[in-house]
PDB file of C-alpha atoms in Angstrom:
ATOM      1  CA  MET A   1     185.706  57.547  88.955  1.00  0.00           C
ATOM      2  CA  GLU A   2     183.047  58.007  86.234  1.00  0.00           C
ATOM      3  CA  ASN A   3     183.134  55.418  83.473  1.00  0.00           C
ATOM      4  CA  LYS A   4     183.967  57.176  80.205  1.00  0.00           C
ATOM      5  CA  ASN A   5     182.982  55.955  76.786  1.00  0.00           C
ATOM      6  CA  ILE A   6     186.257  54.796  75.210  1.00  0.00           C
ATOM      7  CA  HIS A   7     184.706  55.176  71.746  1.00  0.00           C
ATOM      8  CA  ALA A   8     183.727  58.835  72.251  1.00  0.00           C
ATOM      9  CA  ASN A   9     186.625  60.309  70.250  1.00  0.00           C
ATOM     10  CA  HIS A  10     186.084  57.895  67.391  1.00  0.00           C
ATOM     11  CA  ARG A  11     182.397  58.756  67.315  1.00  0.00           C
ATOM     12  CA  SER A  12     183.163  62.474  67.386  1.00  0.00           C
ATOM     13  CA  ARG A  13     185.504  62.087  64.421  1.00  0.00           C
ATOM     14  CA  MET A  14     182.925  60.088  62.486  1.00  0.00           C
ATOM     15  CA  LYS A  15     180.185  62.633  63.177  1.00  0.00           C
ATOM     16  CA  LYS A  16     182.510  65.508  62.222  1.00  0.00           C
ATOM     17  CA  LYS A  17     183.371  63.738  58.969  1.00  0.00           C
ATOM     18  CA  PHE A  18     179.675  63.413  58.169  1.00  0.00           C
ATOM     19  CA  ILE A  19     178.926  67.032  59.075  1.00  0.00           C
ATOM     20  CA  ASN A  20     181.784  68.289  56.895  1.00  0.00           C
ATOM     21  CA  SER A  21     180.876  66.121  53.907  1.00  0.00           C
ATOM     22  CA  GLY A  22     177.100  66.308  54.279  1.00  0.00           C
ATOM     23  CA  SER A  23     176.792  62.791  52.909  1.00  0.00           C
ATOM     24  CA  LEU A  24     176.878  59.180  54.065  1.00  0.00           C
ATOM     25  CA  GLU A  25     178.060  58.021  50.645  1.00  0.00           C
ATOM     26  CA  ILE A  26     181.715  58.641  51.507  1.00  0.00           C
ATOM     27  CA  PHE A  27     181.481  56.003  54.260  1.00  0.00           C
ATOM     28  CA  GLU A  28     181.765  52.241  53.914  1.00  0.00           C
ATOM     29  CA  PRO A  29     178.503  50.296  54.506  1.00  0.00           C
ATOM     30  CA  HIS A  30     179.647  49.105  57.946  1.00  0.00           C
ATOM     31  CA  GLU A  31     180.473  52.707  58.900  1.00  0.00           C
ATOM     32  CA  GLN A  32     177.048  53.906  57.751  1.00  0.00           C
ATOM     33  CA  LEU A  33     175.393  51.302  59.939  1.00  0.00           C
ATOM     34  CA  GLU A  34     177.823  51.959  62.774  1.00  0.00           C
ATOM     35  CA  MET A  35     176.819  55.639  62.893  1.00  0.00           C
ATOM     36  CA  LEU A  36     173.113  54.808  62.930  1.00  0.00           C
ATOM     37  CA  LEU A  37     173.666  52.436  65.847  1.00  0.00           C
ATOM     38  CA  TYR A  38     175.302  55.216  67.899  1.00  0.00           C
ATOM     39  CA  TYR A  39     171.791  56.357  68.799  1.00  0.00           C
ATOM     40  CA  ALA A  40     170.670  52.966  70.079  1.00  0.00           C
ATOM     41  CA  CYS A  41     173.948  51.799  71.649  1.00  0.00           C
ATOM     42  CA  PRO A  42     175.454  54.794  73.485  1.00  0.00           C
ATOM     43  CA  ARG A  43     178.196  52.787  75.224  1.00  0.00           C
ATOM     44  CA  ARG A  44     178.843  49.844  72.935  1.00  0.00           C
ATOM     45  CA  ASP A  45     181.373  49.360  70.142  1.00  0.00           C
ATOM     46  CA  THR A  46     178.952  49.716  67.247  1.00  0.00           C
ATOM     47  CA  ASN A  47     181.704  49.148  64.688  1.00  0.00           C
ATOM     48  CA  GLY A  48     181.898  45.517  65.724  1.00  0.00           C
ATOM     49  CA  VAL A  49     178.118  45.184  65.861  1.00  0.00           C
ATOM     50  CA  ALA A  50     177.805  46.677  62.362  1.00  0.00           C
ATOM     51  CA  HIS A  51     180.358  44.233  60.938  1.00  0.00           C
ATOM     52  CA  ASP A  52     178.593  41.278  62.586  1.00  0.00           C
ATOM     53  CA  LEU A  53     175.153  42.311  61.294  1.00  0.00           C
ATOM     54  CA  LEU A  54     176.343  42.868  57.725  1.00  0.00           C
ATOM     55  CA  ASN A  55     178.127  39.519  57.759  1.00  0.00           C
ATOM     56  CA  LYS A  56     174.912  37.816  58.875  1.00  0.00           C
ATOM     57  CA  PHE A  57     172.410  39.658  56.651  1.00  0.00           C
ATOM     58  CA  GLY A  58     174.549  40.606  53.646  1.00  0.00           C
ATOM     59  CA  SER A  59     173.419  44.213  53.245  1.00  0.00           C
ATOM     60  CA  ILE A  60     171.815  47.133  55.065  1.00  0.00           C
ATOM     61  CA  SER A  61     168.583  46.737  53.091  1.00  0.00           C
ATOM     62  CA  ALA A  62     168.315  43.029  53.903  1.00  0.00           C
ATOM     63  CA  LEU A  63     168.970  43.862  57.545  1.00  0.00           C
ATOM     64  CA  CYS A  64     166.267  46.537  57.719  1.00  0.00           C
ATOM     65  CA  ASP A  65     163.761  44.376  55.831  1.00  0.00           C
ATOM     66  CA  SER A  66     164.087  41.514  58.311  1.00  0.00           C
ATOM     67  CA  SER A  67     161.461  40.949  60.996  1.00  0.00           C
ATOM     68  CA  ILE A  68     162.023  42.116  64.549  1.00  0.00           C
ATOM     69  CA  SER A  69     162.111  38.512  65.764  1.00  0.00           C
ATOM     70  CA  THR A  70     164.784  37.637  63.187  1.00  0.00           C
ATOM     71  CA  LEU A  71     166.805  40.670  64.239  1.00  0.00           C
ATOM     72  CA  THR A  72     166.626  39.893  67.957  1.00  0.00           C
ATOM     73  CA  ASP A  73     167.493  36.251  67.234  1.00  0.00           C
ATOM     74  CA  SER A  74     170.710  37.551  65.667  1.00  0.00           C
ATOM     75  CA  GLY A  75     171.820  38.868  69.062  1.00  0.00           C
ATOM     76  CA  ILE A  76     170.722  42.510  69.103  1.00  0.00           C
ATOM     77  CA  SER A  77     168.232  44.024  71.528  1.00  0.00           C
ATOM     78  CA  GLU A  78     164.621  44.796  70.691  1.00  0.00           C
ATOM     79  CA  HIS A  79     165.526  48.496  71.081  1.00  0.00           C
ATOM     80  CA  VAL A  80     168.082  48.238  68.252  1.00  0.00           C
ATOM     81  CA  ALA A  81     165.739  46.079  66.164  1.00  0.00           C
ATOM     82  CA  VAL A  82     162.973  48.678  66.352  1.00  0.00           C
ATOM     83  CA  LEU A  83     165.400  51.404  65.252  1.00  0.00           C
ATOM     84  CA  LEU A  84     166.401  49.335  62.223  1.00  0.00           C
ATOM     85  CA  LYS A  85     162.762  48.615  61.315  1.00  0.00           C
ATOM     86  CA  LEU A  86     162.010  52.348  61.445  1.00  0.00           C
ATOM     87  CA  ILE A  87     164.473  53.024  58.602  1.00  0.00           C
ATOM     88  CA  PRO A  88     162.376  51.694  55.650  1.00  0.00           C
ATOM     89  CA  GLU A  89     159.238  53.136  57.250  1.00  0.00           C
ATOM     90  CA  PHE A  90     160.778  56.605  57.469  1.00  0.00           C
ATOM     91  CA  ALA A  91     162.279  56.206  53.986  1.00  0.00           C
ATOM     92  CA  ARG A  92     158.823  55.549  52.553  1.00  0.00           C
ATOM     93  CA  ILE A  93     157.289  58.475  54.449  1.00  0.00           C
ATOM     94  CA  TYR A  94     160.175  60.777  53.493  1.00  0.00           C
ATOM     95  CA  ILE A  95     160.072  60.002  49.772  1.00  0.00           C
ATOM     96  CA  THR A  96     156.293  60.276  49.638  1.00  0.00           C
ATOM     97  CA  ASP A  97     156.409  63.593  51.460  1.00  0.00           C
ATOM     98  CA  LYS A  98     159.311  64.923  49.358  1.00  0.00           C
ATOM     99  CA  HIS A  99     157.489  64.313  46.098  1.00  0.00           C
ATOM    100  CA  TYR A 100     154.102  65.372  47.418  1.00  0.00           C
ATOM    101  CA  ASN A 101     152.696  68.224  45.351  1.00  0.00           C
ATOM    102  CA  THR A 102     151.266  70.950  47.605  1.00  0.00           C
ATOM    103  CA  ASP A 103     148.495  71.504  45.053  1.00  0.00           C
ATOM    104  CA  LYS A 104     147.786  67.778  45.008  1.00  0.00           C
ATOM    105  CA  ILE A 105     147.899  67.705  41.211  1.00  0.00           C
ATOM    106  CA  VAL A 106     149.086  64.308  40.006  1.00  0.00           C
ATOM    107  CA  ASP A 107     151.057  63.929  36.782  1.00  0.00           C
ATOM    108  CA  LEU A 108     149.261  61.143  34.920  1.00  0.00           C
ATOM    109  CA  GLU A 109     152.389  60.377  32.904  1.00  0.00           C
ATOM    110  CA  HIS A 110     154.311  59.479  36.049  1.00  0.00           C
ATOM    111  CA  LEU A 111     151.800  57.491  38.081  1.00  0.00           C
ATOM    112  CA  GLY A 112     154.278  54.670  38.615  1.00  0.00           C
ATOM    113  CA  GLU A 113     156.916  56.982  40.107  1.00  0.00           C
ATOM    114  CA  TYR A 114     154.217  58.619  42.224  1.00  0.00           C
ATOM    115  CA  LEU A 115     153.022  55.341  43.760  1.00  0.00           C
ATOM    116  CA  LEU A 116     156.318  53.420  43.908  1.00  0.00           C
ATOM    117  CA  PRO A 117     157.417  54.903  47.293  1.00  0.00           C
ATOM    118  CA  LYS A 118     154.273  53.507  48.937  1.00  0.00           C
ATOM    119  CA  PHE A 119     155.804  50.020  48.727  1.00  0.00           C
ATOM    120  CA  ILE A 120     159.276  50.664  50.110  1.00  0.00           C
ATOM    121  CA  GLY A 121     160.157  47.927  52.577  1.00  0.00           C
ATOM    122  CA  LYS A 122     156.868  46.042  52.100  1.00  0.00           C
ATOM    123  CA  ASP A 123     157.413  42.274  52.237  1.00  0.00           C
ATOM    124  CA  PHE A 124     153.708  41.483  51.886  1.00  0.00           C
ATOM    125  CA  GLU A 125     151.189  42.247  49.160  1.00  0.00           C
ATOM    126  CA  GLU A 126     149.278  45.476  49.611  1.00  0.00           C
ATOM    127  CA  VAL A 127     146.792  47.322  47.438  1.00  0.00           C
ATOM    128  CA  TYR A 128     146.661  51.122  47.141  1.00  0.00           C
ATOM    129  CA  LEU A 129     143.882  53.171  45.620  1.00  0.00           C
ATOM    130  CA  LEU A 130     144.435  56.640  44.174  1.00  0.00           C
ATOM    131  CA  LEU A 131     141.378  58.762  43.388  1.00  0.00           C
ATOM    132  CA  LEU A 132     141.455  61.964  41.316  1.00  0.00           C
ATOM    133  CA  ASP A 133     138.969  64.597  40.255  1.00  0.00           C
ATOM    134  CA  SER A 134     138.516  65.840  36.683  1.00  0.00           C
ATOM    135  CA  LYS A 135     141.518  68.172  37.061  1.00  0.00           C
ATOM    136  CA  CYS A 136     143.776  65.378  38.328  1.00  0.00           C
ATOM    137  CA  LYS A 137     143.672  66.708  41.867  1.00  0.00           C
ATOM    138  CA  GLU A 138     144.308  63.977  44.410  1.00  0.00           C
ATOM    139  CA  LEU A 139     141.189  63.233  46.439  1.00  0.00           C
ATOM    140  CA  PHE A 140     142.338  60.083  48.194  1.00  0.00           C
ATOM    141  CA  CYS A 141     145.401  57.861  48.264  1.00  0.00           C
ATOM    142  CA  GLY A 142     145.629  55.022  50.726  1.00  0.00           C
ATOM    143  CA  SER A 143     145.953  51.319  51.414  1.00  0.00           C
ATOM    144  CA  ILE A 144     142.703  49.422  50.954  1.00  0.00           C
ATOM    145  CA  SER A 145     143.848  45.826  51.321  1.00  0.00           C
ATOM    146  CA  LYS A 146     146.702  43.670  52.589  1.00  0.00           C
ATOM    147  CA  GLY A 147     147.318  40.112  51.489  1.00  0.00           C
ATOM    148  CA  ASP A 148     147.047  38.286  48.192  1.00  0.00           C
ATOM    149  CA  PHE A 149     145.891  40.282  45.186  1.00  0.00           C
ATOM    150  CA  SER A 150     142.862  38.190  44.288  1.00  0.00           C
ATOM    151  CA  SER A 151     139.213  38.757  43.541  1.00  0.00           C
ATOM    152  CA  SER A 152     138.369  37.801  47.107  1.00  0.00           C
ATOM    153  CA  ALA A 153     141.074  40.014  48.650  1.00  0.00           C
ATOM    154  CA  VAL A 154     140.508  43.186  46.628  1.00  0.00           C
ATOM    155  CA  PRO A 155     137.525  44.966  48.210  1.00  0.00           C
ATOM    156  CA  ILE A 156     135.777  46.090  45.035  1.00  0.00           C
ATOM    157  CA  ARG A 157     132.800  47.338  47.034  1.00  0.00           C
ATOM    158  CA  ARG A 158     135.197  49.457  49.120  1.00  0.00           C
ATOM    159  CA  VAL A 159     136.708  50.899  45.931  1.00  0.00           C
ATOM    160  CA  VAL A 160     133.250  51.856  44.700  1.00  0.00           C
ATOM    161  CA  GLU A 161     132.275  53.344  48.073  1.00  0.00           C
ATOM    162  CA  LEU A 162     135.390  55.503  48.222  1.00  0.00           C
ATOM    163  CA  SER A 163     135.007  56.593  44.604  1.00  0.00           C
ATOM    164  CA  THR A 164     131.421  57.663  45.327  1.00  0.00           C
ATOM    165  CA  LYS A 165     132.319  59.291  48.645  1.00  0.00           C
ATOM    166  CA  TYR A 166     134.991  61.487  47.049  1.00  0.00           C
ATOM    167  CA  ASN A 167     133.027  61.993  43.831  1.00  0.00           C
ATOM    168  CA  ALA A 168     136.113  60.818  41.958  1.00  0.00           C
ATOM    169  CA  ARG A 169     136.352  61.017  38.212  1.00  0.00           C
ATOM    170  CA  THR A 170     139.326  58.699  37.770  1.00  0.00           C
ATOM    171  CA  ALA A 171     141.004  55.964  39.794  1.00  0.00           C
ATOM    172  CA  VAL A 172     144.336  54.142  39.831  1.00  0.00           C
ATOM    173  CA  ILE A 173     145.036  50.815  41.528  1.00  0.00           C
ATOM    174  CA  ALA A 174     148.537  49.755  42.547  1.00  0.00           C
ATOM    175  CA  HIS A 175     149.772  46.571  44.186  1.00  0.00           C
ATOM    176  CA  ASN A 176     153.098  44.848  44.667  1.00  0.00           C
ATOM    177  CA  HIS A 177     154.687  41.495  43.972  1.00  0.00           C
ATOM    178  CA  PRO A 178     157.040  41.210  46.999  1.00  0.00           C
ATOM    179  CA  SER A 179     158.792  38.048  45.858  1.00  0.00           C
ATOM    180  CA  GLY A 180     158.295  38.254  42.133  1.00  0.00           C
ATOM    181  CA  ILE A 181     158.730  40.507  39.146  1.00  0.00           C
ATOM    182  CA  ALA A 182     156.648  43.426  37.941  1.00  0.00           C
ATOM    183  CA  VAL A 183     154.714  41.444  35.344  1.00  0.00           C
ATOM    184  CA  PRO A 184     150.895  41.192  35.389  1.00  0.00           C
ATOM    185  CA  SER A 185     149.448  37.770  36.042  1.00  0.00           C
ATOM    186  CA  VAL A 186     146.261  36.397  34.486  1.00  0.00           C
ATOM    187  CA  ASN A 187     144.543  37.153  37.795  1.00  0.00           C
ATOM    188  CA  ASP A 188     145.845  40.761  37.788  1.00  0.00           C
ATOM    189  CA  ILE A 189     144.329  41.290  34.346  1.00  0.00           C
ATOM    190  CA  LYS A 190     141.040  39.664  35.334  1.00  0.00           C
ATOM    191  CA  ILE A 191     140.616  41.875  38.405  1.00  0.00           C
ATOM    192  CA  THR A 192     141.617  44.984  36.454  1.00  0.00           C
ATOM    193  CA  LYS A 193     138.865  44.286  33.925  1.00  0.00           C
ATOM    194  CA  LYS A 194     136.330  43.756  36.709  1.00  0.00           C
ATOM    195  CA  LEU A 195     137.322  47.026  38.403  1.00  0.00           C
ATOM    196  CA  ILE A 196     137.038  48.946  35.124  1.00  0.00           C
ATOM    197  CA  GLU A 197     133.547  47.602  34.478  1.00  0.00           C
ATOM    198  CA  THR A 198     132.353  48.158  38.056  1.00  0.00           C
ATOM    199  CA  LEU A 199     133.668  51.706  38.417  1.00  0.00           C
ATOM    200  CA  GLU A 200     132.110  52.785  35.133  1.00  0.00           C
ATOM    201  CA  LEU A 201     128.719  52.139  36.753  1.00  0.00           C
ATOM    202  CA  VAL A 202     129.399  55.076  39.116  1.00  0.00           C
ATOM    203  CA  ASP A 203     130.960  57.310  36.430  1.00  0.00           C
ATOM    204  CA  CYS A 204     134.492  56.750  37.655  1.00  0.00           C
ATOM    205  CA  TYR A 205     137.147  55.432  35.301  1.00  0.00           C
ATOM    206  CA  LEU A 206     140.091  53.219  36.192  1.00  0.00           C
ATOM    207  CA  ILE A 207     142.909  54.724  34.139  1.00  0.00           C
ATOM    208  CA  ASP A 208     145.775  52.490  35.235  1.00  0.00           C
ATOM    209  CA  HIS A 209     146.903  49.546  37.305  1.00  0.00           C
ATOM    210  CA  ILE A 210     150.493  49.767  38.554  1.00  0.00           C
ATOM    211  CA  ILE A 211     152.342  46.609  39.574  1.00  0.00           C
ATOM    212  CA  VAL A 212     155.448  47.070  41.728  1.00  0.00           C
ATOM    213  CA  ALA A 213     158.313  44.653  42.385  1.00  0.00           C
ATOM    214  CA  ASP A 214     161.485  45.722  44.190  1.00  0.00           C
ATOM    215  CA  ASN A 215     162.290  49.171  42.790  1.00  0.00           C
ATOM    216  CA  ASP A 216     160.574  48.527  39.461  1.00  0.00           C
ATOM    217  CA  PHE A 217     157.017  48.776  38.184  1.00  0.00           C
ATOM    218  CA  VAL A 218     154.870  48.217  35.132  1.00  0.00           C
ATOM    219  CA  SER A 219     151.825  50.159  34.014  1.00  0.00           C
ATOM    220  CA  LEU A 220     149.055  48.010  32.581  1.00  0.00           C
ATOM    221  CA  SER A 221     147.765  50.976  30.593  1.00  0.00           C
ATOM    222  CA  GLN A 222     151.152  51.169  28.860  1.00  0.00           C
ATOM    223  CA  THR A 223     151.850  47.459  28.475  1.00  0.00           C
ATOM    224  CA  GLU A 224     151.211  46.252  24.935  1.00  0.00           C
ATOM    225  CA  TYR A 225     148.926  43.296  25.696  1.00  0.00           C
ATOM    226  CA  THR A 226     146.915  44.978  28.483  1.00  0.00           C
ATOM    227  CA  LYS A 227     146.544  48.605  27.395  1.00  0.00           C
ATOM    228  CA  LYS A 228     143.409  47.763  25.374  1.00  0.00           C
ATOM    229  CA  LEU A 229     141.597  47.255  28.686  1.00  0.00           C
ATOM    230  CA  PHE A 230     141.743  51.008  29.281  1.00  0.00           C
ATOM    231  CA  GLU A 231     140.683  52.172  25.814  1.00  0.00           C
TER     232      GLU A 231
END
């Protein structure tokens, strides 16, 4: 006799509930995770797995932000771990794509909101460069450095090369503080000043430096003690 999945009816009811409501918000956190795990564990009781994982990691976000080795050490397979690691990656891609303007015109008053999704799920420092033309059309937006935000880590020559390559009029730098708060350090201010001075030599103007921490950010061009750098 063929082995039947004893959880099939439960899964069908859960899926039907989601389809009818159109939202995961009506589910408890363990149920949200349980449903996701259906697609990696076709014949396993994912309700129990979801409870165990949330007990160990504390939350879905903490779970998905953990390394693959940490996840597999907790007792799940590499297959399940990869699925969980895909969640913040897809979230970042989805949000960036959702708010992407088809005309590539960037609202200068909302640069922080524009760049914030780039750092979803990042547990290491990364630097992004945004280049615009005179009409605020996006010419380039991408990661230019990973690691500590320091004068040695930020590739100023690379910033200048890209600015020249795209004939950019204005530039924005953004980086994150993965384990801190969105407050500029002395080093952040020093590098910002150096970037402003260097880019002006190629007729490109750094108009802001965004610092991200968790789901928050600060704009150095709007912060009282740093905005004079951009005047």
